[in-house]
Short mmCIF file of C-alpha atoms in Angstrom, two decimals:
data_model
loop_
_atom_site.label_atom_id
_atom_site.label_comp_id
_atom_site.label_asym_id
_atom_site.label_seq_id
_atom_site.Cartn_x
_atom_site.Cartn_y
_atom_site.Cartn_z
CA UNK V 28 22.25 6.29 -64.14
CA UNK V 29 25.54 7.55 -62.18
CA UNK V 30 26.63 5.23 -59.06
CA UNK V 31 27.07 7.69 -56.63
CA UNK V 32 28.89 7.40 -53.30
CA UNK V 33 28.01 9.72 -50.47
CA UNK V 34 30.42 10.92 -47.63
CA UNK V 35 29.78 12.72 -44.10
CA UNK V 36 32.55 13.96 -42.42
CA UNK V 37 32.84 14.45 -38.48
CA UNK V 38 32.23 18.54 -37.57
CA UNK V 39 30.12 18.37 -34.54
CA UNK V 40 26.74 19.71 -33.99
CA UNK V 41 27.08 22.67 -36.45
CA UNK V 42 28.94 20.47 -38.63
CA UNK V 43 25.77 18.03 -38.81
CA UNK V 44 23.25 20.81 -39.47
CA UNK V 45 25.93 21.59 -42.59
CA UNK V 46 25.06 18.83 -43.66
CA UNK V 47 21.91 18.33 -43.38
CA UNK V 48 21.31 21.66 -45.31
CA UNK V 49 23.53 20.79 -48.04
CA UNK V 50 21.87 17.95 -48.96
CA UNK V 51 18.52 19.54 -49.04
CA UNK V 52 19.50 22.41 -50.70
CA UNK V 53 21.14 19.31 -53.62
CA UNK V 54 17.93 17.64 -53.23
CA UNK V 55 16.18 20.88 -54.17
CA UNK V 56 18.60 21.70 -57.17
CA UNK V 57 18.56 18.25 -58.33
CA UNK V 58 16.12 16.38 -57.31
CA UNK V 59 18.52 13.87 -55.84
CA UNK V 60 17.96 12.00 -53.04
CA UNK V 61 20.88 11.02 -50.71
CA UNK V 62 19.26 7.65 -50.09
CA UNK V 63 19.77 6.73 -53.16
CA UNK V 64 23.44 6.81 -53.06
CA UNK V 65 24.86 3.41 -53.74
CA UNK V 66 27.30 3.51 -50.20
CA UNK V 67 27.25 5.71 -47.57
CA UNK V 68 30.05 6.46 -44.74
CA UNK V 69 29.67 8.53 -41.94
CA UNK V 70 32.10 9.39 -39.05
CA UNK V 71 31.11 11.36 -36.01
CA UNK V 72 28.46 14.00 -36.62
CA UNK V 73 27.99 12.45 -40.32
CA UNK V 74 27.47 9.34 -38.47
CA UNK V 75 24.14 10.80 -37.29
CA UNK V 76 23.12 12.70 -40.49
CA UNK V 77 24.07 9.40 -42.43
CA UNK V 78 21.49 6.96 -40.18
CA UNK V 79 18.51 9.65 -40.70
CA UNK V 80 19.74 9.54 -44.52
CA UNK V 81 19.61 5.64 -44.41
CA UNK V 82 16.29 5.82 -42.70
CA UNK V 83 14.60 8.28 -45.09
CA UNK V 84 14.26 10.62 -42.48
CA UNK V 85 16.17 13.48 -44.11
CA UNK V 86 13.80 16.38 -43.55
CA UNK V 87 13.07 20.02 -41.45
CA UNK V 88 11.97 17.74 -38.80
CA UNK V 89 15.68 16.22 -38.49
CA UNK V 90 16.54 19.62 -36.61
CA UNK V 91 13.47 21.87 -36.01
CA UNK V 92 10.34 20.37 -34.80
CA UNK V 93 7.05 22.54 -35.97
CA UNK V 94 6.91 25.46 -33.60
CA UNK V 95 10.33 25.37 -32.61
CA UNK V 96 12.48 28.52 -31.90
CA UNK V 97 16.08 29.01 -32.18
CA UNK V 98 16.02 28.98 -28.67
CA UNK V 99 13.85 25.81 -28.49
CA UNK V 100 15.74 23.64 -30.83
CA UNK V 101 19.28 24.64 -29.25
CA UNK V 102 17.52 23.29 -25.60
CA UNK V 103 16.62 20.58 -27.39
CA UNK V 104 19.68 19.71 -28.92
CA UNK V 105 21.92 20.26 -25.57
CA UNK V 106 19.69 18.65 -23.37
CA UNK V 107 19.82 15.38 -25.50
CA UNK V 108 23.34 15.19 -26.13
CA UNK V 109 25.15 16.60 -23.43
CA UNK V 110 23.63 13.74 -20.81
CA UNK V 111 25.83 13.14 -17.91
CA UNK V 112 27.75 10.45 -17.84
CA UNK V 113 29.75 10.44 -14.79
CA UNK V 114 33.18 8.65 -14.12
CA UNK V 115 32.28 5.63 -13.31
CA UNK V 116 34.61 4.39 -15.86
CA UNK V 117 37.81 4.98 -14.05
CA UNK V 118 39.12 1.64 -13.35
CA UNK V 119 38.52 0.33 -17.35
CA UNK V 120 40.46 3.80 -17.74
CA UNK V 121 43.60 2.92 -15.21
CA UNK V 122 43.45 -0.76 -16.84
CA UNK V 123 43.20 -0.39 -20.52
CA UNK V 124 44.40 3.19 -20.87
CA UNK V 125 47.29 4.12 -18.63
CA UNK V 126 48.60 0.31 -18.47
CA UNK V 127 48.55 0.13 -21.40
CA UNK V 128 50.50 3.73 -21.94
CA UNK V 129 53.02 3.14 -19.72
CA UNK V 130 54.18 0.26 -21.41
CA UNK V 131 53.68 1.60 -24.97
CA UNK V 132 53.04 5.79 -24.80
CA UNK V 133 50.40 6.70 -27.38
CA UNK V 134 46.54 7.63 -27.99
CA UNK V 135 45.64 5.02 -25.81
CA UNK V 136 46.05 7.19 -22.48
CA UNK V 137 43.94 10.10 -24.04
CA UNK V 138 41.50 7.94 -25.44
CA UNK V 139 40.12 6.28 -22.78
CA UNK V 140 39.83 9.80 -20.48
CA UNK V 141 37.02 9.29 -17.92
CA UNK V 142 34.55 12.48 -19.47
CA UNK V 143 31.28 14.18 -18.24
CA UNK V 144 28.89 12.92 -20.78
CA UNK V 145 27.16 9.66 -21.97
CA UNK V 146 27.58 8.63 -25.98
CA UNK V 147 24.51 6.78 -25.44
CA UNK V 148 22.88 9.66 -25.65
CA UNK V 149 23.92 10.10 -29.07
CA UNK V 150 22.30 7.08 -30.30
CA UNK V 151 19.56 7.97 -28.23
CA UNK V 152 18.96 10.77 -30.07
CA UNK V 153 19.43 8.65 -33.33
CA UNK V 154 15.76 6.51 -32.38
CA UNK V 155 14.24 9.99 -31.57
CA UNK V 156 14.82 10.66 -34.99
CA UNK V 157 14.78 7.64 -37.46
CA UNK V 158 12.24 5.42 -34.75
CA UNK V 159 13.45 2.61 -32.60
CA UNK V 160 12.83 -0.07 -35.22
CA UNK V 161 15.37 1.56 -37.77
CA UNK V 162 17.84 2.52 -34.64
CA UNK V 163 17.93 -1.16 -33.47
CA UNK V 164 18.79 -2.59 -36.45
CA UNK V 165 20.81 -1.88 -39.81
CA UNK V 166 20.02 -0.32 -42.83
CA UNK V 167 19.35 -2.01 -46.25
CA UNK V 168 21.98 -0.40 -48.23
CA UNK V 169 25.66 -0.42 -48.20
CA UNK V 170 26.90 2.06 -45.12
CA UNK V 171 29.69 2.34 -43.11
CA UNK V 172 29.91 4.17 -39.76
CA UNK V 173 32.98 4.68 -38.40
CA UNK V 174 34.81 4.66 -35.00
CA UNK V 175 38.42 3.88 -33.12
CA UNK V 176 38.72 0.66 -31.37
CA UNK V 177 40.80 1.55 -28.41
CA UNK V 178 42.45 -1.43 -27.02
CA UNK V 179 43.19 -2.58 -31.14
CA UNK V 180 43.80 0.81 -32.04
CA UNK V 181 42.41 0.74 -35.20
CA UNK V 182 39.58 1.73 -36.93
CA UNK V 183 36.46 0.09 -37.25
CA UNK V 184 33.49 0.41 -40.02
CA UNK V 185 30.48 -1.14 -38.63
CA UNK V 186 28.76 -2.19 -41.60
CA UNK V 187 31.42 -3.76 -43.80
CA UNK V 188 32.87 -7.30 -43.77
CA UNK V 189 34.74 -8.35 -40.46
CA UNK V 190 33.23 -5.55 -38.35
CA UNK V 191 30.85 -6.39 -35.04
CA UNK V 192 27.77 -6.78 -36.42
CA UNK V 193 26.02 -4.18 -34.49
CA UNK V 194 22.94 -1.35 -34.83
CA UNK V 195 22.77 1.93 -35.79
CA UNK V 196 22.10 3.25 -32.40
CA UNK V 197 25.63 1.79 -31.30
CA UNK V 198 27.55 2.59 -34.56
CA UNK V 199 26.92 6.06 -34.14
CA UNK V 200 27.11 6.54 -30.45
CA UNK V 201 30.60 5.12 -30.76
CA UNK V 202 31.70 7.34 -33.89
CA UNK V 203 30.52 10.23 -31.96
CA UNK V 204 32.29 9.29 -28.68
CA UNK V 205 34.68 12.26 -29.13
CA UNK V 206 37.51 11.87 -26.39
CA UNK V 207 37.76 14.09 -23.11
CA UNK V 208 33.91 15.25 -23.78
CA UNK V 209 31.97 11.76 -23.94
CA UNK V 210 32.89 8.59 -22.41
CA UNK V 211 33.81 5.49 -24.54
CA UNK V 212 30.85 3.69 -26.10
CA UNK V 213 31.16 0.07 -24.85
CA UNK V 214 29.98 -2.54 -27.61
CA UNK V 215 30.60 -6.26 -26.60
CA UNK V 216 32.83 -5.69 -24.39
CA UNK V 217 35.08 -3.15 -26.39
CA UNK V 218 35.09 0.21 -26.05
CA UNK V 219 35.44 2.49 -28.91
CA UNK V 220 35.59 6.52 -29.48
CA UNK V 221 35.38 8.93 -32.04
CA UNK V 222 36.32 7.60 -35.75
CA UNK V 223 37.38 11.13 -35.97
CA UNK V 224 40.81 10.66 -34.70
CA UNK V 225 42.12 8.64 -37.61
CA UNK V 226 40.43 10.67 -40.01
CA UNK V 227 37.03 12.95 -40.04
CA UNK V 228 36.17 11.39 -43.30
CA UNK V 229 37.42 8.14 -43.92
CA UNK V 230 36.74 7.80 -47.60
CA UNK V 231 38.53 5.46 -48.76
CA UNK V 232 36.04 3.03 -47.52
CA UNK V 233 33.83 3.44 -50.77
CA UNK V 234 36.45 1.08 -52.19
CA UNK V 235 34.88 -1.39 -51.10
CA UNK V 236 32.17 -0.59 -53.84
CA UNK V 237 31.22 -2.80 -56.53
CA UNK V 238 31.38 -1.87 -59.40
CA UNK V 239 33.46 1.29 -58.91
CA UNK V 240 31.49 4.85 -58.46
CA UNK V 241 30.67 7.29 -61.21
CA UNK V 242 30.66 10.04 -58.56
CA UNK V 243 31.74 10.76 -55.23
CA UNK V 244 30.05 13.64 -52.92
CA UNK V 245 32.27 14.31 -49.99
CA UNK V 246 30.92 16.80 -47.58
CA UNK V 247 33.86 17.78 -44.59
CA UNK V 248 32.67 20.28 -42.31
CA UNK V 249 36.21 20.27 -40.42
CA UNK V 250 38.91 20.12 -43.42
CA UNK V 251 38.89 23.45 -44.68
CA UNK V 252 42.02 24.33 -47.22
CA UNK V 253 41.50 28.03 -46.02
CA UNK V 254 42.30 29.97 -42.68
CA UNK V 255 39.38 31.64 -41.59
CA UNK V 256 39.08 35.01 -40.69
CA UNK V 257 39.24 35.53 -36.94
CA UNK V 258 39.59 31.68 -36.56
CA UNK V 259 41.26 30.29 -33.33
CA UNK V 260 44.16 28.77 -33.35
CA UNK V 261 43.21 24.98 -33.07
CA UNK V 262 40.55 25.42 -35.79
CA UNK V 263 43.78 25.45 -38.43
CA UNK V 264 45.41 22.52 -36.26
CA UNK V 265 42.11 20.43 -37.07
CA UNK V 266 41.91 21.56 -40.42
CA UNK V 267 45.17 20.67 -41.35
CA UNK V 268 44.72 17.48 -40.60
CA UNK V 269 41.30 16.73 -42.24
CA UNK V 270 42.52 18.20 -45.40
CA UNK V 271 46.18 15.59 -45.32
CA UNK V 272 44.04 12.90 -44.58
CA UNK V 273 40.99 13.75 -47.10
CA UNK V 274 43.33 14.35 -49.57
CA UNK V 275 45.58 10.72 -48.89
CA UNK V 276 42.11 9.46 -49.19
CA UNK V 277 40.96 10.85 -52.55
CA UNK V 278 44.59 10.07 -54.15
CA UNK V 279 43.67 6.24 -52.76
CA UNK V 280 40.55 6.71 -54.53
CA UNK V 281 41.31 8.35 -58.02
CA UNK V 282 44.36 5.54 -58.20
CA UNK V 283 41.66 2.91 -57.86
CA UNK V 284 39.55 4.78 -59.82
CA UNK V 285 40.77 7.15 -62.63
CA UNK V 286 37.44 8.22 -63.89
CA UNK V 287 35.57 8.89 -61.24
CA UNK V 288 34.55 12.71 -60.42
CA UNK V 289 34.88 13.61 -57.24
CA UNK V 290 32.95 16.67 -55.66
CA UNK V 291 34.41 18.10 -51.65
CA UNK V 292 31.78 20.24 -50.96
CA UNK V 293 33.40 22.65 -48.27
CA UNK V 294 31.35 25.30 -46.10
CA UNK V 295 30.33 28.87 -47.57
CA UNK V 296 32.01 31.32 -45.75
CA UNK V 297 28.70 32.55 -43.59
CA UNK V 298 27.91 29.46 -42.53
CA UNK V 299 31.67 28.29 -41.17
CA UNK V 300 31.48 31.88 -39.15
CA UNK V 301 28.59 30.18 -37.73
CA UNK V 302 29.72 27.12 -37.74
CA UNK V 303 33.23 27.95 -35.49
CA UNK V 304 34.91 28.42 -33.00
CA UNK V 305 33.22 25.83 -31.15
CA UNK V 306 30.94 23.10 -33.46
CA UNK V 307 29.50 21.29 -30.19
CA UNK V 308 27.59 24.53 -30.04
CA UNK V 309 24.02 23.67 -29.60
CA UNK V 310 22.67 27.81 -30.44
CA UNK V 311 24.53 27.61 -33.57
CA UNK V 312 22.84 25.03 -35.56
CA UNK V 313 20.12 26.63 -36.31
CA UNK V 314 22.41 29.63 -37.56
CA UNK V 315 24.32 27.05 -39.45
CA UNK V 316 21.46 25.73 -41.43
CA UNK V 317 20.15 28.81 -42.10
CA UNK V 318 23.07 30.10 -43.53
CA UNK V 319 23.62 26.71 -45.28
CA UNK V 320 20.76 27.02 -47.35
CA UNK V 321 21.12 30.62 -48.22
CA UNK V 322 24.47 30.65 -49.57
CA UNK V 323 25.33 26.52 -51.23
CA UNK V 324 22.76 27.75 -53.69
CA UNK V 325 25.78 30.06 -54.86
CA UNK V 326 28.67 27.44 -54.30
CA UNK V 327 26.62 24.89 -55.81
CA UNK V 328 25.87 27.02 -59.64
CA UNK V 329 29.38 27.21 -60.27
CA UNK V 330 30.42 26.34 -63.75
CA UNK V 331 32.96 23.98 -62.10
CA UNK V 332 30.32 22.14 -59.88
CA UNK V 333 27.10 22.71 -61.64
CA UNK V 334 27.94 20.69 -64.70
CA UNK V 335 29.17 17.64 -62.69
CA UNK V 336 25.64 17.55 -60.62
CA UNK V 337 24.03 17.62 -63.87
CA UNK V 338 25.47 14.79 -65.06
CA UNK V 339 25.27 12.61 -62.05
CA UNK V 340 21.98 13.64 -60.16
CA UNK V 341 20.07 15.70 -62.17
CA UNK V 342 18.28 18.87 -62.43
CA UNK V 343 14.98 19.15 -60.32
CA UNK V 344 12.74 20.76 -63.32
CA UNK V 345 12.63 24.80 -62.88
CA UNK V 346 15.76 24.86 -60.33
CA UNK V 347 18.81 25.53 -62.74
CA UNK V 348 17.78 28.67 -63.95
CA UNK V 349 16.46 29.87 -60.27
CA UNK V 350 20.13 28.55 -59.01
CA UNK V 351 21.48 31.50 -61.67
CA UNK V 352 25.18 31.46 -62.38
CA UNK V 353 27.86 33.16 -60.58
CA UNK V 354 29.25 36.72 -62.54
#
């Protein structure tokens, strides 16, 4: 049996319900499950998909709740996450960021922004999912969830040796603390944001892996090697730099490891259209799933892909010939 490592990249609320439909729709093909992966890391958004993976909660339920509507499930969604947090975090703000930025310029001033909403939230939504038992502790198997220490200004991967020992429900609301839009996520005294702005993806951290992995499934919703069509601006500014750090990352990896396979599985190109401009957008999940699921089933049967799932997950009996094969 393959050791498999399993990473989810930051990407927002649409970037999440990417996820979440690509690994059902590999579940389906292969009969895989993503719990079974040997390490998982998460960083932002893939910080929340990778505690309801952890938790065996990867399931409909996850986003739509039974008699749901798209309407529903995006009121759901926004009225979770986007909880006000006020600003009453001004004077940590004056103190640790622009002190601290006047007498060395940086991150640090951005960073710790006063913003309108509460990554508590976040983490709140986390025990709404997984259950408060599983949210207040840590799960069983190697995973890392990442975030950016602010006054160290490094990162931090709760979960592996020399990190805070800490819960799920704070790991992820501080890798989803994204700057200027949610307030720092205070752990112990620290307060950390976003893991996201060293790197969406962070993998590199299987490393620390045990034996070494026979296969690696990276899924980046924000690192796209393509311009999309009609995309903004910013959206190639962001992709840029999840694709330079992905790919440092990988290059750290294969040098490590030389036979390892390695498998980025990228957006298809109806669900990024859903999926963009803006991936905070709460109405576009369920568009994002849906789309998800109807066109991986393409990505995934392609002679370059196919054969590498087959040798490290599986084939769910019945499933490879209804994936078909590309003409």
């Amino acid at each position: 049996m393959s050791r498999v490592g399993l990473v989810l990249g930051g990407g927002g609320i649409t970037g999440a319900a990417y996820q979440l439909a690509a690994l059902m729709t590999i579940e389906l093909a292969t009969g895989w499950h993503a719990n079974d992966a040997e390490v998982v890391v998460g960083t932002s958004a893939g910080a929340t998909v990778a505690a309801s993976v952890r938790s065996g909660r990867l399931d409909l339920d996850t986003l739509v709740r039974a008699g749901e509507t798209r309407v529903d499930v995006a009121a759901r969604i926004g009225q979770t996450v986007f909880r006000k947090g006020g600003h009453r975090n001004v004077a940590k703000w004056i103190r640790h960021g622009v002190a601290r930025s006047i007498r060395s310029p940086g991150l640090t001033f951005a960073l710790g922004t006063p913003a309108p909403y509460d990554a508590g939230a976040i983490g709140e939504w986390v025990c709404d999912q997984v259950g408060d038992d599983a949210a207040f502790s840590w799960p069983d198997r190697p995973t890392a969830i990442v975030a950016y220490d602010i006054a160290d200004r490094v990162r931090t991967a709760f979960g592996t040796v020399g990190a805070p020992d800490v819960s799920l429900f704070d790991a992820v609301s501080a890798s989803c603390a994204i700057p200027l839009v949610f307030n720092p996520h205070v752990i112990k005294g620290r307060r950390y944001v976003d893991g996201g702005v060293m790197s969406g993806t962070h993998a590199d951290l299987v490393l620390g892996s045990d034996p070494p992995l026979d296969f690696l499934l990276i899924i980046p919703p924000m690192a796209e090697s393509e311009r999309r069509q009609g995309a903004h601006l910013y959206e190639g500014i962001f992709d840029r730099v999840g694709v330079k750090a992905l790919n440092e990352e990988i290059s750290r990896i294969r040098a490590a490891w030389p036979d390892i396979e390695i498998l980025v599985l990228r957006p298809p190109s109806g669900a990024l259209s859903a999926m963009r401009p803006n991936p905070m957008n709460a109405a576009a999940a369920v568009p994002t799933f849906i789309r998800t699921l109807a066109g991986l089933r393409h990505r995934l049967a392609r002679p370059d892909i196919w054969p590498m799932l087959e040798r490290h997950l599986g084939t769910a009996v019945g499933l490879s010939e209804q994936l078909g094969r590309p003409a």
